[in-house]
Amino acid sequence: RDWSVTGVQTCALPISNVGQFSPTPIELSRSVLTEVPTDFVADLGGSDETDKTSWVELTTVIEAAVRYFPSIQETLAMREIASGDQLAALGQFDYKLRAMSLTMPLGFYETQRAALAAEQPLWNGGAVSGGYRLGRGDIQPWYQERVTNEGGEFAVGMNIPLIKNRTIDDRRAELLKAEQDLLAVEPLIQQQSLDVALLATEAYWSWLAASAKRTIQQELLQIALQRKSQIERSIELGDRAPAANIDNLRLIATRQTAVINAQRRVESAAIKLSLFYRDETGSPVLMGTASVEDSFPQFRILDLNPFETDAEFARRNRPELQFLGNQAERLRIELEQTGNLGLPELNLVLDAAQDVGAPSSSKRDKSPFELESGLVGYWEPQQRKMLGKQQAVRGKLTQLRFKRQLVSDKIVAELRDARSALNAAARKYEQTRANAELAQQTANLFRRSFQEGDVDLIILNLYEEAEASAKSDVIDSQAEYLIAQSLYQVAQGELPRVP
């Protein structure tokens, strides 16, 4: 049978699915010529601003990602954890209060005793203490040290380490290590920010590239749509065969499909971008299709410093090496702590006491001022605990030294790779740009030839598709250069930016 499309006789098209509804020529034409929506048509659960927002600066995306991305928020919580651990370690230097009140109402000896004391640990490993006690009643003869005058006894004491625990002890070591753990959180946060910012940058340029390539497909479709009336007119004048209209409708359908595919890629890229671009509540913001004029900054080759200058800057600036530096300092503190274990303990002790009030006995043995001082110490000659711990810590330091070397080598390798990618992307852009200009010139020649009837639509479509493909390659190469630029900046420990 013959199908008529806008008054033109066309050849029959077989329908392979027997029993299904066969569209009429008018319905086919209407389906082909129905314009593809230019933005989100499905319910993607975006915000109210989704269809209104079609542009955002890269800086805004990176700031939102660094501030609100969940993994960074998770890392930021480590700061609170480390700060809490530091506070807990500092608590080992808190002063302590002790109190007691004991009475023995039944038994041969009836006594009442009370005491209140305070102890303050010192940073040098020692401690000072002071207190008051009162002992009354018929105290057992073998506990005469519990006896006080009627007004009680005031006492002070001091314990000063002379060898072991003088320069470092467990309390100071734990506090110093907790401080290093707190300092080590900042490089972790910086590293997480760099990783997320790089992913956000890649998603951003991919979204802009997808939007720009969708515009190319839309322009290609518009060419076929505008050509429809020209072809119909030439058929009416007898300059072209009726099949030209069917070929053009087929091209329109094909290019409509290409626009749909391009729109799908835009939406996919926008969904990925929404993971990083968030509003003030931390909720993802779903972007629309970016406009062509806003797609990419003017292409400019980045001026690079000498490699050794960049490499030295990267080694100083990359957070991975800063984190390993904190870990090395922590191990050095631990090594000093283990060395303290083998030192002989020798402490200077000093205790002074004074009873007040009426004497507790006729001997007045509690009334004079009492002062006791001396040295107290001990030593473990075998030193196996110290030697074993020192061996383990030195092994960890050796591991860390090689790990630091590997990380440093990786940083240099990443920097080399980023510079190589920049160089390749710049050259690629130059070639794709030249190819696109040549493809456009060729397509324009064949368009004129088609208007003059020298070539058919099939041949023209090949050159128009080549032109669109060449333009898409230019967009891909520019996005590739911008992403390589971001890799180069991150390789030096800096957040991506557009120079």
Coordinates of C-alpha atoms in Angstrom, one line a residue:
R1 CA 0.0 0.0 0.0
D2 CA 1.0 3.6 -0.4
W3 CA 1.4 6.0 2.5
S4 CA 0.9 9.7 2.0
V5 CA 2.9 12.1 4.0
T6 CA 2.0 15.8 3.6
G7 CA 0.6 15.0 0.1
V8 CA 3.7 13.0 -1.1
Q9 CA 3.3 9.4 -2.2
T10 CA 5.8 7.2 -0.4
C11 CA 6.7 3.5 -0.5
A12 CA 5.2 1.0 1.8
L13 CA 7.0 0.0 5.1
P14 CA 6.4 -3.6 6.4
I15 CA 5.3 -4.0 9.9
S16 CA 7.0 -7.0 11.4
N17 CA 5.0 -7.2 14.5
V18 CA 1.8 -8.7 13.2
G19 CA -1.3 -7.9 15.2
Q20 CA 0.0 -4.6 16.6
F21 CA -1.5 -1.2 15.7
S22 CA -0.2 0.1 12.4
P23 CA 0.3 3.9 12.5
T24 CA -1.0 6.0 9.7
P25 CA 1.3 8.2 7.6
I26 CA -0.1 11.3 9.4
E27 CA 0.6 9.7 12.8
L28 CA 4.1 8.8 11.7
S29 CA 4.8 12.3 10.6
R30 CA 3.4 13.8 13.8
S31 CA 5.5 11.4 15.9
V32 CA 8.7 12.3 14.0
L33 CA 8.1 16.0 14.1
T34 CA 7.1 16.2 17.7
E35 CA 9.9 18.2 19.4
V36 CA 11.9 16.5 22.1
P37 CA 11.6 18.4 25.4
T38 CA 14.7 20.4 26.1
D39 CA 15.0 19.6 29.8
F40 CA 13.8 17.2 32.5
V41 CA 10.5 15.6 31.8
A42 CA 10.6 12.7 34.2
D43 CA 10.0 13.1 37.9
L44 CA 13.6 12.9 39.2
G45 CA 12.7 14.2 42.6
G46 CA 14.6 17.5 42.1
S47 CA 14.0 20.7 44.0
D48 CA 11.6 23.4 42.9
E49 CA 14.6 25.2 41.4
T50 CA 15.6 22.3 39.1
D51 CA 13.9 23.6 36.0
K52 CA 15.0 27.2 36.7
T53 CA 18.7 26.6 37.4
S54 CA 20.9 26.0 34.4
W55 CA 24.2 27.5 35.5
V56 CA 26.5 27.4 38.4
E57 CA 30.1 28.4 38.8
L58 CA 32.7 25.7 39.5
T59 CA 33.9 27.6 42.6
T60 CA 30.3 27.4 44.0
V61 CA 30.2 23.6 43.4
I62 CA 33.5 23.0 45.1
E63 CA 32.6 25.1 48.1
A64 CA 29.3 23.3 48.5
A65 CA 31.0 19.9 48.1
V66 CA 33.8 20.7 50.6
R67 CA 31.3 22.1 53.1
Y68 CA 28.4 19.6 52.8
F69 CA 29.6 16.4 51.3
P70 CA 28.8 13.5 53.8
S71 CA 32.2 11.9 53.7
I72 CA 33.8 15.2 54.6
Q73 CA 31.3 15.7 57.4
E74 CA 32.3 12.2 58.6
T75 CA 36.0 13.2 58.5
L76 CA 35.2 16.4 60.3
A77 CA 33.7 14.4 63.1
M78 CA 37.2 12.9 63.7
R79 CA 38.3 16.3 64.8
E80 CA 35.7 16.1 67.6
I81 CA 36.8 12.6 68.5
A82 CA 40.5 13.5 68.6
S83 CA 39.7 16.6 70.6
G84 CA 37.8 14.4 73.1
D85 CA 40.7 12.0 73.4
Q86 CA 43.1 14.9 74.0
L87 CA 40.8 16.2 76.8
A88 CA 40.6 12.8 78.3
A89 CA 44.4 12.5 78.3
L90 CA 44.7 16.0 79.9
G91 CA 42.3 14.7 82.6
Q92 CA 45.2 12.6 83.9
F93 CA 46.6 15.8 85.3
D94 CA 43.3 16.7 87.1
Y95 CA 43.6 17.2 90.9
K96 CA 42.0 14.5 93.0
L97 CA 40.0 14.8 96.2
R98 CA 39.8 12.0 98.8
A99 CA 37.6 12.0 101.9
M100 CA 36.6 9.5 104.5
S101 CA 34.7 9.3 107.7
L102 CA 34.9 6.0 109.7
T103 CA 33.5 5.1 113.1
M104 CA 33.7 2.0 115.2
P105 CA 30.8 2.2 117.7
L106 CA 31.0 -1.4 118.8
G107 CA 34.0 -3.4 120.1
F108 CA 36.7 -3.1 122.7
Y109 CA 38.1 -0.1 120.9
E110 CA 35.6 2.7 120.0
T111 CA 37.1 5.1 117.5
Q112 CA 36.1 7.9 115.1
R113 CA 38.3 8.9 112.2
A114 CA 37.8 11.5 109.4
A115 CA 40.1 12.8 106.7
L116 CA 40.1 15.1 103.6
A117 CA 43.0 15.2 101.2
A118 CA 43.8 16.7 97.7
E119 CA 46.5 15.6 95.3
Q120 CA 47.7 17.5 92.2
P121 CA 49.8 15.6 89.6
L122 CA 52.7 17.7 88.2
W123 CA 53.9 18.0 84.6
N124 CA 57.3 16.8 85.7
G125 CA 55.9 13.4 86.7
G126 CA 55.6 14.1 90.4
A127 CA 52.7 15.2 92.6
V128 CA 52.0 17.4 95.5
S129 CA 49.4 16.6 98.1
G130 CA 47.8 18.2 101.2
G131 CA 45.1 17.3 103.7
Y132 CA 43.6 17.2 107.1
R133 CA 42.8 14.2 109.3
L134 CA 41.2 13.7 112.7
G135 CA 41.5 10.6 114.9
R136 CA 39.6 10.3 118.2
G137 CA 38.5 7.6 120.7
D138 CA 40.3 4.6 122.1
I139 CA 42.5 3.8 119.2
Q140 CA 44.3 0.5 119.1
P141 CA 47.9 0.6 120.3
W142 CA 49.2 -0.9 117.1
Y143 CA 47.5 1.9 115.1
Q144 CA 48.9 4.8 117.1
E145 CA 49.7 6.7 113.9
R146 CA 46.0 7.3 113.5
V147 CA 46.0 9.3 116.7
T148 CA 45.8 13.1 116.4
N149 CA 45.6 16.0 118.8
E150 CA 42.2 17.3 119.6
G151 CA 42.3 19.9 116.7
G152 CA 43.5 17.3 114.1
E153 CA 46.5 17.1 111.9
F154 CA 47.4 19.2 108.8
A155 CA 49.9 17.6 106.4
V156 CA 51.5 18.3 103.0
G157 CA 53.6 16.0 100.8
M158 CA 55.6 16.0 97.6
N159 CA 56.9 13.3 95.3
I160 CA 59.5 14.4 92.8
P161 CA 61.1 11.9 90.2
L162 CA 64.8 12.3 89.7
I163 CA 65.5 9.7 87.0
K164 CA 62.6 7.7 85.7
N165 CA 59.4 9.7 84.8
R166 CA 61.4 13.0 85.0
T167 CA 61.4 14.0 81.3
I168 CA 58.4 11.8 80.2
D169 CA 56.0 9.4 81.8
D170 CA 52.8 7.6 80.7
R171 CA 50.6 10.6 81.4
R172 CA 52.6 13.1 79.4
A173 CA 53.2 10.5 76.6
E174 CA 49.5 9.9 76.2
L175 CA 48.7 13.6 76.1
L176 CA 51.5 14.3 73.6
K177 CA 50.2 11.5 71.4
A178 CA 46.7 12.7 71.7
E179 CA 47.9 16.1 70.5
Q180 CA 49.5 14.5 67.5
D181 CA 46.3 12.6 66.7
L182 CA 44.4 15.9 66.8
L183 CA 47.0 17.5 64.5
A184 CA 46.8 14.5 62.1
V185 CA 43.0 15.1 61.6
E186 CA 43.7 18.3 59.6
P187 CA 45.6 16.5 56.8
L188 CA 42.9 13.9 56.7
I189 CA 40.3 16.6 56.2
Q190 CA 42.4 18.3 53.6
Q191 CA 42.9 15.0 51.7
Q192 CA 39.2 14.2 51.8
S193 CA 38.5 17.7 50.6
L194 CA 40.9 17.4 47.7
D195 CA 39.4 14.0 46.7
V196 CA 35.9 15.2 46.8
A197 CA 36.7 18.5 45.1
L198 CA 38.4 16.6 42.2
L199 CA 35.3 14.3 41.8
A200 CA 33.1 17.4 41.9
T201 CA 35.2 19.1 39.2
E202 CA 35.1 16.0 37.0
A203 CA 31.3 15.8 37.5
Y204 CA 31.0 19.6 36.7
W205 CA 32.9 19.5 33.4
S206 CA 31.2 16.3 32.4
W207 CA 27.8 18.0 33.0
L208 CA 28.8 21.0 30.9
A209 CA 30.3 18.8 28.2
A210 CA 27.1 16.7 28.0
S211 CA 25.0 19.9 27.9
A212 CA 27.1 21.3 25.1
K213 CA 27.0 18.1 23.1
R214 CA 23.2 18.0 23.5
T215 CA 23.1 21.5 22.0
I216 CA 25.0 20.1 19.0
Q217 CA 22.5 17.3 18.5
Q218 CA 19.7 19.8 18.8
E219 CA 21.3 22.1 16.2
L220 CA 21.7 19.0 13.9
L221 CA 18.0 18.2 14.4
Q222 CA 17.0 21.8 13.6
I223 CA 18.8 21.6 10.3
A224 CA 16.8 18.6 9.3
L225 CA 13.5 20.3 10.5
Q226 CA 14.3 23.5 8.5
R227 CA 15.2 21.4 5.5
K228 CA 11.7 19.8 5.5
S229 CA 9.8 22.6 3.8
Q230 CA 12.6 23.1 1.3
I231 CA 12.5 19.5 0.3
E232 CA 8.7 19.5 0.0
R233 CA 8.8 22.6 -2.2
S234 CA 11.4 21.0 -4.5
I235 CA 9.3 17.9 -4.7
E236 CA 6.3 20.0 -5.8
L237 CA 8.4 21.6 -8.4
G238 CA 9.6 18.3 -9.6
D239 CA 13.2 18.9 -8.8
R240 CA 13.4 16.0 -6.4
A241 CA 12.0 12.5 -6.0
P242 CA 9.3 12.0 -3.4
A243 CA 11.7 9.6 -1.6
A244 CA 13.8 12.7 -0.5
N245 CA 11.0 13.6 1.9
I246 CA 10.9 10.2 3.5
D247 CA 14.7 10.2 3.8
N248 CA 14.6 13.6 5.6
L249 CA 11.8 12.3 7.9
R250 CA 14.0 9.3 8.7
L251 CA 16.9 11.6 9.4
I252 CA 14.7 13.7 11.7
A253 CA 13.7 10.6 13.6
T254 CA 17.3 9.5 13.9
R255 CA 18.3 12.9 15.1
Q256 CA 15.4 13.1 17.5
T257 CA 16.7 9.8 19.0
A258 CA 20.2 11.3 19.2
V259 CA 18.8 14.3 21.1
I260 CA 17.0 12.0 23.5
N261 CA 20.2 10.1 24.1
A262 CA 22.1 13.3 24.6
Q263 CA 19.4 14.6 27.0
R264 CA 19.7 11.3 28.9
R265 CA 23.5 11.9 29.3
V266 CA 22.8 15.4 30.5
E267 CA 20.4 14.2 33.1
S268 CA 22.8 11.4 34.2
A269 CA 25.7 13.9 34.5
A270 CA 23.4 16.3 36.4
I271 CA 22.4 13.6 38.8
K272 CA 26.1 12.8 39.5
L273 CA 26.8 16.5 39.9
S274 CA 24.0 16.8 42.5
L275 CA 26.0 14.5 44.8
F276 CA 28.5 17.4 45.2
Y277 CA 26.5 20.5 44.5
R278 CA 24.3 20.9 47.6
D279 CA 22.2 23.7 49.2
E280 CA 22.6 25.1 52.7
T281 CA 20.7 22.2 54.2
G282 CA 23.1 19.7 52.6
S283 CA 20.5 18.4 50.2
P284 CA 21.6 17.7 46.6
V285 CA 20.6 20.3 43.9
L286 CA 19.6 18.9 40.6
M287 CA 20.7 21.1 37.7
G288 CA 19.1 21.6 34.3
T289 CA 20.9 21.8 30.9
A290 CA 23.6 24.4 30.8
S291 CA 23.4 27.0 28.0
V292 CA 26.0 26.9 25.3
E293 CA 27.4 30.3 25.8
D294 CA 28.1 29.5 29.5
S295 CA 29.5 26.0 28.9
F296 CA 33.3 26.4 28.9
P297 CA 35.8 29.2 29.7
Q298 CA 38.0 30.5 27.0
F299 CA 40.6 27.8 26.2
R300 CA 43.9 28.8 27.6
I301 CA 47.1 26.8 28.0
L302 CA 48.2 26.7 31.6
D303 CA 51.7 28.0 32.2
L304 CA 53.6 25.4 34.2
N305 CA 56.5 25.9 36.5
P306 CA 59.7 23.9 36.1
F307 CA 59.0 20.3 37.1
E308 CA 61.4 20.3 40.1
T309 CA 59.8 23.4 41.5
D310 CA 56.3 21.8 41.3
A311 CA 57.6 18.6 42.7
E312 CA 59.2 20.3 45.7
F313 CA 56.0 22.3 46.3
A314 CA 53.9 19.2 46.1
R315 CA 56.0 17.4 48.6
R316 CA 55.6 20.2 51.1
N317 CA 51.9 20.8 50.4
R318 CA 50.4 17.4 50.0
P319 CA 48.4 16.3 53.1
E320 CA 49.5 12.7 52.8
L321 CA 53.1 13.5 53.8
Q322 CA 51.9 15.9 56.5
F323 CA 49.8 13.1 58.0
L324 CA 52.8 10.7 57.9
G325 CA 54.8 13.4 59.6
N326 CA 52.3 13.4 62.4
Q327 CA 52.5 9.6 62.6
A328 CA 56.3 9.7 62.8
E329 CA 56.2 12.3 65.6
R330 CA 53.7 10.1 67.5
L331 CA 56.1 7.1 67.2
R332 CA 59.0 9.2 68.4
I333 CA 57.0 10.1 71.5
E334 CA 56.2 6.4 72.0
L335 CA 59.9 5.5 71.6
E336 CA 60.8 8.0 74.2
Q337 CA 58.1 6.6 76.4
T338 CA 59.4 3.0 76.1
G339 CA 62.9 4.3 76.9
N340 CA 61.6 5.6 80.1
L341 CA 60.6 2.1 81.2
G342 CA 64.2 1.0 81.6
L343 CA 65.3 3.8 83.8
P344 CA 65.8 3.2 87.5
E345 CA 63.1 4.9 89.5
L346 CA 64.4 7.2 92.1
N347 CA 62.0 9.7 93.8
L348 CA 62.6 12.4 96.3
V349 CA 59.8 12.3 98.8
L350 CA 58.9 15.0 101.4
D351 CA 56.2 14.9 104.0
A352 CA 55.4 17.5 106.6
A353 CA 52.7 17.4 109.3
Q354 CA 51.5 19.5 112.2
D355 CA 48.9 18.6 114.8
V356 CA 46.8 21.3 116.4
G357 CA 44.7 21.6 119.5
A358 CA 45.0 20.0 122.9
P359 CA 47.5 17.1 123.2
S360 CA 46.1 13.7 122.8
S361 CA 48.4 12.3 125.6
S362 CA 50.6 13.5 128.4
K363 CA 53.7 12.6 126.3
R364 CA 52.7 15.3 123.8
D365 CA 54.2 13.1 121.1
K366 CA 51.8 14.4 118.4
S367 CA 52.4 18.1 119.1
P368 CA 55.9 18.7 117.5
F369 CA 56.2 19.6 113.8
E370 CA 57.0 16.5 111.8
L371 CA 59.2 16.4 108.7
E372 CA 60.1 13.3 106.8
S373 CA 62.2 13.3 103.6
G374 CA 64.4 10.9 101.6
L375 CA 64.8 8.8 98.5
V376 CA 62.7 5.9 97.3
G377 CA 63.5 3.8 94.3
Y378 CA 63.7 0.5 92.5
W379 CA 65.0 -0.9 89.2
E380 CA 64.3 -3.9 86.9
P381 CA 67.8 -5.0 85.6
Q382 CA 66.6 -7.4 82.8
Q383 CA 64.9 -4.6 80.8
R384 CA 63.0 -7.0 78.6
K385 CA 59.8 -5.0 78.6
M386 CA 61.7 -1.8 77.5
L387 CA 63.8 -3.7 74.9
G388 CA 60.8 -5.4 73.4
K389 CA 58.7 -2.3 73.1
Q390 CA 61.6 -0.3 71.6
Q391 CA 62.2 -3.0 69.0
A392 CA 58.5 -2.8 68.0
V393 CA 58.4 1.0 67.8
R394 CA 61.6 1.1 65.8
G395 CA 60.1 -1.4 63.4
K396 CA 57.1 0.8 63.0
L397 CA 59.3 3.8 62.3
T398 CA 61.1 1.7 59.6
Q399 CA 57.8 0.9 58.0
L400 CA 56.7 4.5 58.1
R401 CA 60.0 5.6 56.5
F402 CA 59.5 3.3 53.5
K403 CA 55.8 4.3 53.4
R404 CA 56.7 7.9 53.3
Q405 CA 59.2 7.2 50.5
L406 CA 56.5 5.4 48.5
V407 CA 53.9 8.2 49.0
S408 CA 56.5 10.8 48.0
D409 CA 57.3 8.8 44.8
K410 CA 53.5 8.5 44.1
I411 CA 53.1 12.2 44.5
V412 CA 55.9 12.8 41.9
A413 CA 54.4 10.2 39.6
E414 CA 50.9 11.8 39.9
L415 CA 52.4 15.2 39.1
R416 CA 54.2 13.8 36.1
D417 CA 51.1 12.1 34.9
A418 CA 49.0 15.3 35.3
R419 CA 51.6 17.3 33.3
S420 CA 51.6 14.7 30.6
A421 CA 47.8 14.7 30.5
L422 CA 47.8 18.5 30.2
N423 CA 50.2 18.4 27.4
A424 CA 48.3 15.7 25.5
A425 CA 44.9 17.3 26.1
A426 CA 46.3 20.7 24.8
R427 CA 47.6 19.1 21.6
K428 CA 44.4 17.1 21.2
Y429 CA 42.3 20.2 21.5
E430 CA 44.3 21.9 18.7
Q431 CA 43.8 18.9 16.4
T432 CA 40.1 18.4 17.2
R433 CA 39.5 22.2 16.7
A434 CA 41.2 22.0 13.3
N435 CA 39.2 18.9 12.4
A436 CA 35.9 20.6 13.4
E437 CA 36.7 23.6 11.3
L438 CA 37.5 21.4 8.3
A439 CA 34.4 19.3 8.9
Q440 CA 32.2 22.4 9.0
Q441 CA 33.6 23.7 5.8
T442 CA 33.0 20.3 4.1
A443 CA 29.5 20.1 5.4
N444 CA 28.7 23.6 4.2
L445 CA 30.0 22.7 0.7
F446 CA 27.8 19.7 0.6
R447 CA 24.8 21.7 1.8
R448 CA 25.2 24.0 -1.1
S449 CA 25.6 21.0 -3.4
F450 CA 22.4 19.5 -2.0
Q451 CA 20.5 22.7 -2.6
E452 CA 21.8 22.6 -6.2
G453 CA 20.7 19.0 -6.6
D454 CA 24.3 17.6 -7.0
V455 CA 24.2 15.2 -4.0
D456 CA 21.5 13.3 -2.3
L457 CA 20.4 13.5 1.3
I458 CA 22.2 10.3 2.3
I459 CA 25.6 11.7 1.4
L460 CA 24.8 15.1 3.0
N461 CA 23.8 13.4 6.2
L462 CA 27.2 11.6 6.4
Y463 CA 29.0 14.9 6.3
E464 CA 26.6 16.6 8.7
E465 CA 27.1 13.7 11.2
A466 CA 30.9 14.0 10.8
E467 CA 30.6 17.8 11.5
A468 CA 28.6 17.1 14.7
S469 CA 31.0 14.4 15.7
A470 CA 34.0 16.7 15.2
K471 CA 32.3 19.5 17.3
S472 CA 31.6 16.9 20.0
D473 CA 35.3 15.9 19.9
V474 CA 36.3 19.5 20.5
I475 CA 34.0 19.7 23.6
D476 CA 35.4 16.4 24.9
S477 CA 39.0 17.6 24.4
Q478 CA 38.4 20.9 26.2
A479 CA 36.7 19.1 29.1
E480 CA 39.6 16.6 29.1
Y481 CA 42.1 19.5 29.4
L482 CA 40.1 21.2 32.2
I483 CA 39.9 17.9 34.1
A484 CA 43.6 17.4 33.6
Q485 CA 44.1 20.9 34.9
S486 CA 42.3 20.0 38.0
L487 CA 44.4 16.8 38.4
Y488 CA 47.5 19.0 38.1
Q489 CA 46.3 21.3 40.8
V490 CA 45.2 18.5 43.2
A491 CA 48.6 16.8 42.6
Q492 CA 50.2 19.8 44.2
G493 CA 47.8 19.8 47.1
E494 CA 45.5 22.6 45.9
L495 CA 41.8 22.7 45.3
P496 CA 40.8 22.8 41.7
R497 CA 40.1 26.2 40.2
V498 CA 39.7 27.8 36.8
P499 CA 42.8 30.0 36.2

